[in-house]
Amino acid sequence: GAHAPGRVRAPDTPVEGNYSKVFLRPEDGAWNWKRIPQEMYKQDGGSFKGCSRYELLGKRGESMVFQVRYFEVEPGGWTTLEHHRHEHAVVGLRGAGEIQLGPHVYPVGVGDVGYTAPGDTHQLRCPAVAQEPFGFICVVAADRDRPVEVEPAAFLNKCGLQHA
């Protein structure tokens, strides 16, 4: 949100439409964007906990072939364990979390980048002991298939791992 002294602050351009635009975070440093509503992580089904999203670019009339979204996972929360045919990339912006890519789990923090290949089962989580939510940008194709939810116990069994 804060801008350097002497620089021109971007005007509040209309949200809808295919033209150049800037969406600013508030001056108080909160993790939201002026004029972009916070949405539910998913509108239908799925096993997830403590997740929200902001659709930043690619859903309001822009001609982009990708969408830029910000997700936040509260401490102790997780996204749906799923797979799909499309790829996507995540970039950590706030806090720390972990990304599951197939049977492997990796820590991710601010500035770290993860790539999910087509067909890979994946999930993002924020540890229950975290002091703040895990926030990340997700870049994904605008035209994509629907995710397929994976049942965790069956997935772990397939990987030869034990369920906690």
PDB file of C-alpha atoms in Angstrom:
ATOM      1  CA  GLY A   1       0.000   0.000   0.000  1.00  0.00           C
ATOM      2  CA  ALA A   2       2.616   2.636   0.937  1.00  0.00           C
ATOM      3  CA  HIS A   3       4.177   4.543  -1.935  1.00  0.00           C
ATOM      4  CA  ALA A   4       7.455   6.398  -2.162  1.00  0.00           C
ATOM      5  CA  PRO A   5       7.382  10.157  -1.452  1.00  0.00           C
ATOM      6  CA  GLY A   6       7.261  12.273  -4.597  1.00  0.00           C
ATOM      7  CA  ARG A   7       5.716   9.553  -6.739  1.00  0.00           C
ATOM      8  CA  VAL A   8       2.278   9.822  -8.254  1.00  0.00           C
ATOM      9  CA  ARG A   9      -0.237   7.475  -6.664  1.00  0.00           C
ATOM     10  CA  ALA A  10      -2.296   5.386  -9.110  1.00  0.00           C
ATOM     11  CA  PRO A  11      -5.866   6.668  -9.512  1.00  0.00           C
ATOM     12  CA  ASP A  12      -8.867   4.518  -8.640  1.00  0.00           C
ATOM     13  CA  THR A  13      -9.650   3.275 -12.141  1.00  0.00           C
ATOM     14  CA  PRO A  14     -12.831   1.282 -12.772  1.00  0.00           C
ATOM     15  CA  VAL A  15     -12.545  -2.375 -11.771  1.00  0.00           C
ATOM     16  CA  GLU A  16     -14.288  -3.853 -14.825  1.00  0.00           C
ATOM     17  CA  GLY A  17     -12.889  -3.648 -18.349  1.00  0.00           C
ATOM     18  CA  ASN A  18      -9.929  -4.457 -20.546  1.00  0.00           C
ATOM     19  CA  TYR A  19      -7.554  -1.573 -19.892  1.00  0.00           C
ATOM     20  CA  SER A  20      -4.512  -0.900 -17.736  1.00  0.00           C
ATOM     21  CA  LYS A  21      -5.261  -0.660 -14.022  1.00  0.00           C
ATOM     22  CA  VAL A  22      -3.659  -0.735 -10.599  1.00  0.00           C
ATOM     23  CA  PHE A  23      -5.225  -2.085  -7.414  1.00  0.00           C
ATOM     24  CA  LEU A  24      -3.609  -0.830  -4.221  1.00  0.00           C
ATOM     25  CA  ARG A  25      -3.476  -2.314  -0.757  1.00  0.00           C
ATOM     26  CA  PRO A  26      -4.675   0.010   2.007  1.00  0.00           C
ATOM     27  CA  GLU A  27      -2.237   2.328   3.782  1.00  0.00           C
ATOM     28  CA  ASP A  28      -2.584   0.330   7.026  1.00  0.00           C
ATOM     29  CA  GLY A  29      -0.782  -2.613   5.375  1.00  0.00           C
ATOM     30  CA  ALA A  30      -3.744  -4.998   5.579  1.00  0.00           C
ATOM     31  CA  TRP A  31      -3.683  -7.905   3.137  1.00  0.00           C
ATOM     32  CA  ASN A  32      -6.581  -6.865   0.938  1.00  0.00           C
ATOM     33  CA  TRP A  33      -6.967  -4.688  -2.115  1.00  0.00           C
ATOM     34  CA  LYS A  34      -9.137  -1.613  -2.487  1.00  0.00           C
ATOM     35  CA  ARG A  35     -12.227  -2.356  -4.590  1.00  0.00           C
ATOM     36  CA  ILE A  36     -11.480  -6.099  -4.895  1.00  0.00           C
ATOM     37  CA  PRO A  37     -13.822  -8.167  -2.718  1.00  0.00           C
ATOM     38  CA  GLN A  38     -12.628 -11.041  -0.579  1.00  0.00           C
ATOM     39  CA  GLU A  39     -14.282 -14.275  -1.743  1.00  0.00           C
ATOM     40  CA  MET A  40     -14.799 -17.745  -0.393  1.00  0.00           C
ATOM     41  CA  TYR A  41     -11.939 -20.095  -1.282  1.00  0.00           C
ATOM     42  CA  LYS A  42     -14.378 -22.304  -3.192  1.00  0.00           C
ATOM     43  CA  GLN A  43     -18.071 -21.987  -3.901  1.00  0.00           C
ATOM     44  CA  ASP A  44     -18.814 -25.698  -3.867  1.00  0.00           C
ATOM     45  CA  GLY A  45     -17.860 -28.729  -1.794  1.00  0.00           C
ATOM     46  CA  GLY A  46     -14.282 -29.635  -1.197  1.00  0.00           C
ATOM     47  CA  SER A  47     -12.397 -30.358   1.971  1.00  0.00           C
ATOM     48  CA  PHE A  48     -10.624 -27.184   3.069  1.00  0.00           C
ATOM     49  CA  LYS A  49     -10.290 -25.064   6.187  1.00  0.00           C
ATOM     50  CA  GLY A  50      -9.564 -21.396   6.865  1.00  0.00           C
ATOM     51  CA  CYS A  51      -9.042 -20.294   3.251  1.00  0.00           C
ATOM     52  CA  SER A  52     -10.041 -17.148   1.367  1.00  0.00           C
ATOM     53  CA  ARG A  53      -9.144 -15.576  -1.978  1.00  0.00           C
ATOM     54  CA  TYR A  54      -9.000 -12.352  -3.949  1.00  0.00           C
ATOM     55  CA  GLU A  55      -9.387 -12.525  -7.738  1.00  0.00           C
ATOM     56  CA  LEU A  56      -6.897  -9.785  -8.621  1.00  0.00           C
ATOM     57  CA  LEU A  57      -6.561  -9.914 -12.421  1.00  0.00           C
ATOM     58  CA  GLY A  58      -8.050 -11.879 -15.283  1.00  0.00           C
ATOM     59  CA  LYS A  59     -11.658 -12.166 -14.187  1.00  0.00           C
ATOM     60  CA  ARG A  60     -13.019  -8.651 -14.719  1.00  0.00           C
ATOM     61  CA  GLY A  61     -12.882  -8.123 -18.474  1.00  0.00           C
ATOM     62  CA  GLU A  62      -9.128  -8.285 -19.029  1.00  0.00           C
ATOM     63  CA  SER A  63      -8.070 -10.236 -22.133  1.00  0.00           C
ATOM     64  CA  MET A  64      -5.401 -12.163 -20.229  1.00  0.00           C
ATOM     65  CA  VAL A  65      -4.911 -15.883 -20.826  1.00  0.00           C
ATOM     66  CA  PHE A  66      -4.126 -16.296 -17.131  1.00  0.00           C
ATOM     67  CA  GLN A  67      -5.579 -15.210 -13.786  1.00  0.00           C
ATOM     68  CA  VAL A  68      -3.702 -13.752 -10.828  1.00  0.00           C
ATOM     69  CA  ARG A  69      -5.258 -14.620  -7.472  1.00  0.00           C
ATOM     70  CA  TYR A  70      -4.235 -14.074  -3.849  1.00  0.00           C
ATOM     71  CA  PHE A  71      -5.081 -16.834  -1.390  1.00  0.00           C
ATOM     72  CA  GLU A  72      -4.756 -16.788   2.355  1.00  0.00           C
ATOM     73  CA  VAL A  73      -4.721 -19.845   4.620  1.00  0.00           C
ATOM     74  CA  GLU A  74      -5.257 -19.247   8.340  1.00  0.00           C
ATOM     75  CA  PRO A  75      -3.014 -20.988  10.917  1.00  0.00           C
ATOM     76  CA  GLY A  76      -4.139 -24.623  11.080  1.00  0.00           C
ATOM     77  CA  GLY A  77      -5.869 -24.345   7.689  1.00  0.00           C
ATOM     78  CA  TRP A  78      -5.418 -26.038   4.341  1.00  0.00           C
ATOM     79  CA  THR A  79      -6.543 -25.920   0.733  1.00  0.00           C
ATOM     80  CA  THR A  80      -8.236 -28.856  -0.973  1.00  0.00           C
ATOM     81  CA  LEU A  81      -6.035 -31.868  -1.720  1.00  0.00           C
ATOM     82  CA  GLU A  82      -6.626 -32.102  -5.480  1.00  0.00           C
ATOM     83  CA  HIS A  83      -5.254 -32.621  -8.955  1.00  0.00           C
ATOM     84  CA  HIS A  84      -6.176 -31.244 -12.405  1.00  0.00           C
ATOM     85  CA  ARG A  85      -4.830 -31.134 -15.946  1.00  0.00           C
ATOM     86  CA  HIS A  86      -3.695 -27.494 -15.792  1.00  0.00           C
ATOM     87  CA  GLU A  87      -0.505 -26.194 -14.232  1.00  0.00           C
ATOM     88  CA  HIS A  88      -0.166 -23.287 -11.825  1.00  0.00           C
ATOM     89  CA  ALA A  89       2.469 -21.353  -9.939  1.00  0.00           C
ATOM     90  CA  VAL A  90       2.407 -19.948  -6.410  1.00  0.00           C
ATOM     91  CA  VAL A  91       4.570 -17.206  -4.893  1.00  0.00           C
ATOM     92  CA  GLY A  92       4.672 -16.748  -1.109  1.00  0.00           C
ATOM     93  CA  LEU A  93       3.827 -13.190  -0.029  1.00  0.00           C
ATOM     94  CA  ARG A  94       2.965 -13.426   3.676  1.00  0.00           C
ATOM     95  CA  GLY A  95       3.879 -15.721   6.544  1.00  0.00           C
ATOM     96  CA  ALA A  96       5.034 -19.277   6.020  1.00  0.00           C
ATOM     97  CA  GLY A  97       3.367 -22.490   4.993  1.00  0.00           C
ATOM     98  CA  GLU A  98       3.979 -25.720   3.190  1.00  0.00           C
ATOM     99  CA  ILE A  99       3.162 -27.106  -0.211  1.00  0.00           C
ATOM    100  CA  GLN A 100       2.459 -30.746  -0.889  1.00  0.00           C
ATOM    101  CA  LEU A 101       3.474 -31.839  -4.390  1.00  0.00           C
ATOM    102  CA  GLY A 102       2.678 -35.514  -4.831  1.00  0.00           C
ATOM    103  CA  PRO A 103       4.008 -37.400  -1.786  1.00  0.00           C
ATOM    104  CA  HIS A 104       6.500 -34.629  -0.924  1.00  0.00           C
ATOM    105  CA  VAL A 105       5.931 -31.689   1.444  1.00  0.00           C
ATOM    106  CA  TYR A 106       8.117 -28.575   1.239  1.00  0.00           C
ATOM    107  CA  PRO A 107       8.246 -25.420   3.406  1.00  0.00           C
ATOM    108  CA  VAL A 108       7.473 -22.180   1.574  1.00  0.00           C
ATOM    109  CA  GLY A 109       7.779 -18.599   2.763  1.00  0.00           C
ATOM    110  CA  VAL A 110       7.844 -15.050   1.477  1.00  0.00           C
ATOM    111  CA  GLY A 111       9.400 -14.935  -1.986  1.00  0.00           C
ATOM    112  CA  ASP A 112       9.490 -18.714  -2.438  1.00  0.00           C
ATOM    113  CA  VAL A 113       7.970 -20.078  -5.647  1.00  0.00           C
ATOM    114  CA  GLY A 114       6.204 -23.392  -6.237  1.00  0.00           C
ATOM    115  CA  TYR A 115       5.102 -24.978  -9.507  1.00  0.00           C
ATOM    116  CA  THR A 116       2.393 -27.616  -9.766  1.00  0.00           C
ATOM    117  CA  ALA A 117       2.733 -29.713 -12.932  1.00  0.00           C
ATOM    118  CA  PRO A 118      -0.372 -30.969 -14.747  1.00  0.00           C
ATOM    119  CA  GLY A 119      -1.857 -33.998 -12.973  1.00  0.00           C
ATOM    120  CA  ASP A 120       0.129 -33.654  -9.725  1.00  0.00           C
ATOM    121  CA  THR A 121      -1.839 -34.002  -6.500  1.00  0.00           C
ATOM    122  CA  HIS A 122      -1.181 -30.919  -4.387  1.00  0.00           C
ATOM    123  CA  GLN A 123      -2.247 -28.914  -1.335  1.00  0.00           C
ATOM    124  CA  LEU A 124      -1.105 -25.797   0.533  1.00  0.00           C
ATOM    125  CA  ARG A 125      -1.215 -25.568   4.328  1.00  0.00           C
ATOM    126  CA  CYS A 126      -0.450 -23.164   7.151  1.00  0.00           C
ATOM    127  CA  PRO A 127       0.906 -24.766  10.339  1.00  0.00           C
ATOM    128  CA  ALA A 128      -1.338 -24.448  13.411  1.00  0.00           C
ATOM    129  CA  VAL A 129       1.550 -22.831  15.335  1.00  0.00           C
ATOM    130  CA  ALA A 130       1.968 -20.036  12.752  1.00  0.00           C
ATOM    131  CA  GLN A 131       1.722 -16.473  14.051  1.00  0.00           C
ATOM    132  CA  GLU A 132       0.000 -15.184  10.922  1.00  0.00           C
ATOM    133  CA  PRO A 133      -1.797 -16.550   7.861  1.00  0.00           C
ATOM    134  CA  PHE A 134       0.099 -17.961   4.904  1.00  0.00           C
ATOM    135  CA  GLY A 135      -0.654 -15.738   1.903  1.00  0.00           C
ATOM    136  CA  PHE A 136       0.368 -16.478  -1.660  1.00  0.00           C
ATOM    137  CA  ILE A 137      -0.214 -15.389  -5.236  1.00  0.00           C
ATOM    138  CA  CYS A 138      -1.437 -18.121  -7.570  1.00  0.00           C
ATOM    139  CA  VAL A 139      -1.101 -17.700 -11.338  1.00  0.00           C
ATOM    140  CA  VAL A 140      -3.290 -20.079 -13.341  1.00  0.00           C
ATOM    141  CA  ALA A 141      -4.666 -20.395 -16.877  1.00  0.00           C
ATOM    142  CA  ALA A 142      -7.939 -18.532 -17.367  1.00  0.00           C
ATOM    143  CA  ASP A 143      -9.340 -21.443 -19.403  1.00  0.00           C
ATOM    144  CA  ARG A 144      -8.824 -24.573 -17.293  1.00  0.00           C
ATOM    145  CA  ASP A 145     -10.364 -27.844 -16.204  1.00  0.00           C
ATOM    146  CA  ARG A 146     -12.099 -28.339 -12.871  1.00  0.00           C
ATOM    147  CA  PRO A 147     -10.033 -29.783 -10.004  1.00  0.00           C
ATOM    148  CA  VAL A 148     -10.655 -33.337  -8.823  1.00  0.00           C
ATOM    149  CA  GLU A 149     -10.641 -33.684  -5.036  1.00  0.00           C
ATOM    150  CA  VAL A 150      -8.449 -36.460  -3.629  1.00  0.00           C
ATOM    151  CA  GLU A 151      -9.374 -38.353  -0.458  1.00  0.00           C
ATOM    152  CA  PRO A 152      -6.354 -37.897   1.904  1.00  0.00           C
ATOM    153  CA  ALA A 153      -6.245 -41.402   3.435  1.00  0.00           C
ATOM    154  CA  ALA A 154      -6.476 -43.087   0.021  1.00  0.00           C
ATOM    155  CA  PHE A 155      -3.766 -40.757  -1.335  1.00  0.00           C
ATOM    156  CA  LEU A 156      -1.408 -41.495   1.565  1.00  0.00           C
ATOM    157  CA  ASN A 157      -2.051 -45.216   1.180  1.00  0.00           C
ATOM    158  CA  LYS A 158      -1.243 -44.956  -2.546  1.00  0.00           C
ATOM    159  CA  CYS A 159       2.007 -43.184  -1.648  1.00  0.00           C
ATOM    160  CA  GLY A 160       2.849 -45.845   0.948  1.00  0.00           C
ATOM    161  CA  LEU A 161       2.612 -43.331   3.818  1.00  0.00           C
ATOM    162  CA  GLN A 162       0.724 -43.559   7.098  1.00  0.00           C
ATOM    163  CA  HIS A 163      -2.179 -41.238   7.948  1.00  0.00           C
ATOM    164  CA  ALA A 164      -1.457 -39.121  11.032  1.00  0.00           C
TER     165      ALA A 164
END
